[in-house]
Amino acid sequence: MDERDLVILQAAVDLGTGSPDEIATQTDIPKSTVHYRLNKLKESGVVNDDLLSLDLTELGLDITIVTEVIADYGPQYHEEVGQALTDIEGVNQVYFTMGDTDFVVIAHLSEREMVQRLIADYEAIEEVERTSSQFVVETLKDEPNPINDFELNTLVDSLVK
């Protein structure tokens, strides 16, 4: 990956599209180069999709629940409990963490009944000892593309070798 790849990625995220035409127009990088580099980024696994993003509020999934999960420690528990958490309907993100909390789980739901079912599903996992869930009152930042959180120079300095 080089600076040109990062410029293309930032443009794609900014535009909300993987269209080589639009990216080429914004970056002044030839369309054929954009197309070639996007394909290389997809082949290498850096780009996973065509940057389709959704407004969860407009979709109706406007209740965000952040849950800390404490689990019974044991061999490979992070894989087993992590998979069980991942398999719960409505769970969007599962993180195995260091510290007092074993997992942080994020879910986007549409109604209170779904929240109750979600908590019951957490508690049904045998290894789960305790959960602490927070209802998000207001989302202050929800950047689905972390590349937007950096200046190009910072990315180049830290990622381009």
Coordinates of C-alpha atoms in Angstrom, one line a residue, residues 63-69 93 95 103-109 115 118-119 122 131-137:
I63 CA -31.8 1.8 19.5
T64 CA -28.1 1.2 20.2
I65 CA -27.1 -1.1 23.1
V66 CA -23.5 -1.4 24.3
T67 CA -23.0 -4.4 26.6
E68 CA -20.0 -5.4 28.7
V69 CA -19.9 -9.1 29.2
Q93 CA -20.0 -6.1 16.8
Y95 CA -14.8 -7.4 20.8
F103 CA -16.3 -8.8 25.8
V104 CA -17.9 -5.6 24.5
V105 CA -20.9 -6.2 22.4
I106 CA -22.8 -3.7 20.3
A107 CA -26.3 -4.2 18.9
H108 CA -28.6 -2.0 16.9
L109 CA -32.3 -2.7 17.4
V115 CA -33.6 -5.3 23.8
L118 CA -31.1 -9.6 23.5
I119 CA -30.3 -9.5 27.2
Y122 CA -26.8 -13.1 26.6
T131 CA -23.6 -8.3 31.8
S132 CA -23.9 -4.5 32.0
S133 CA -25.8 -2.9 29.2
Q134 CA -26.0 0.8 28.3
F135 CA -28.6 2.4 26.2
V136 CA -27.1 5.0 23.9
V137 CA -29.0 8.2 24.4

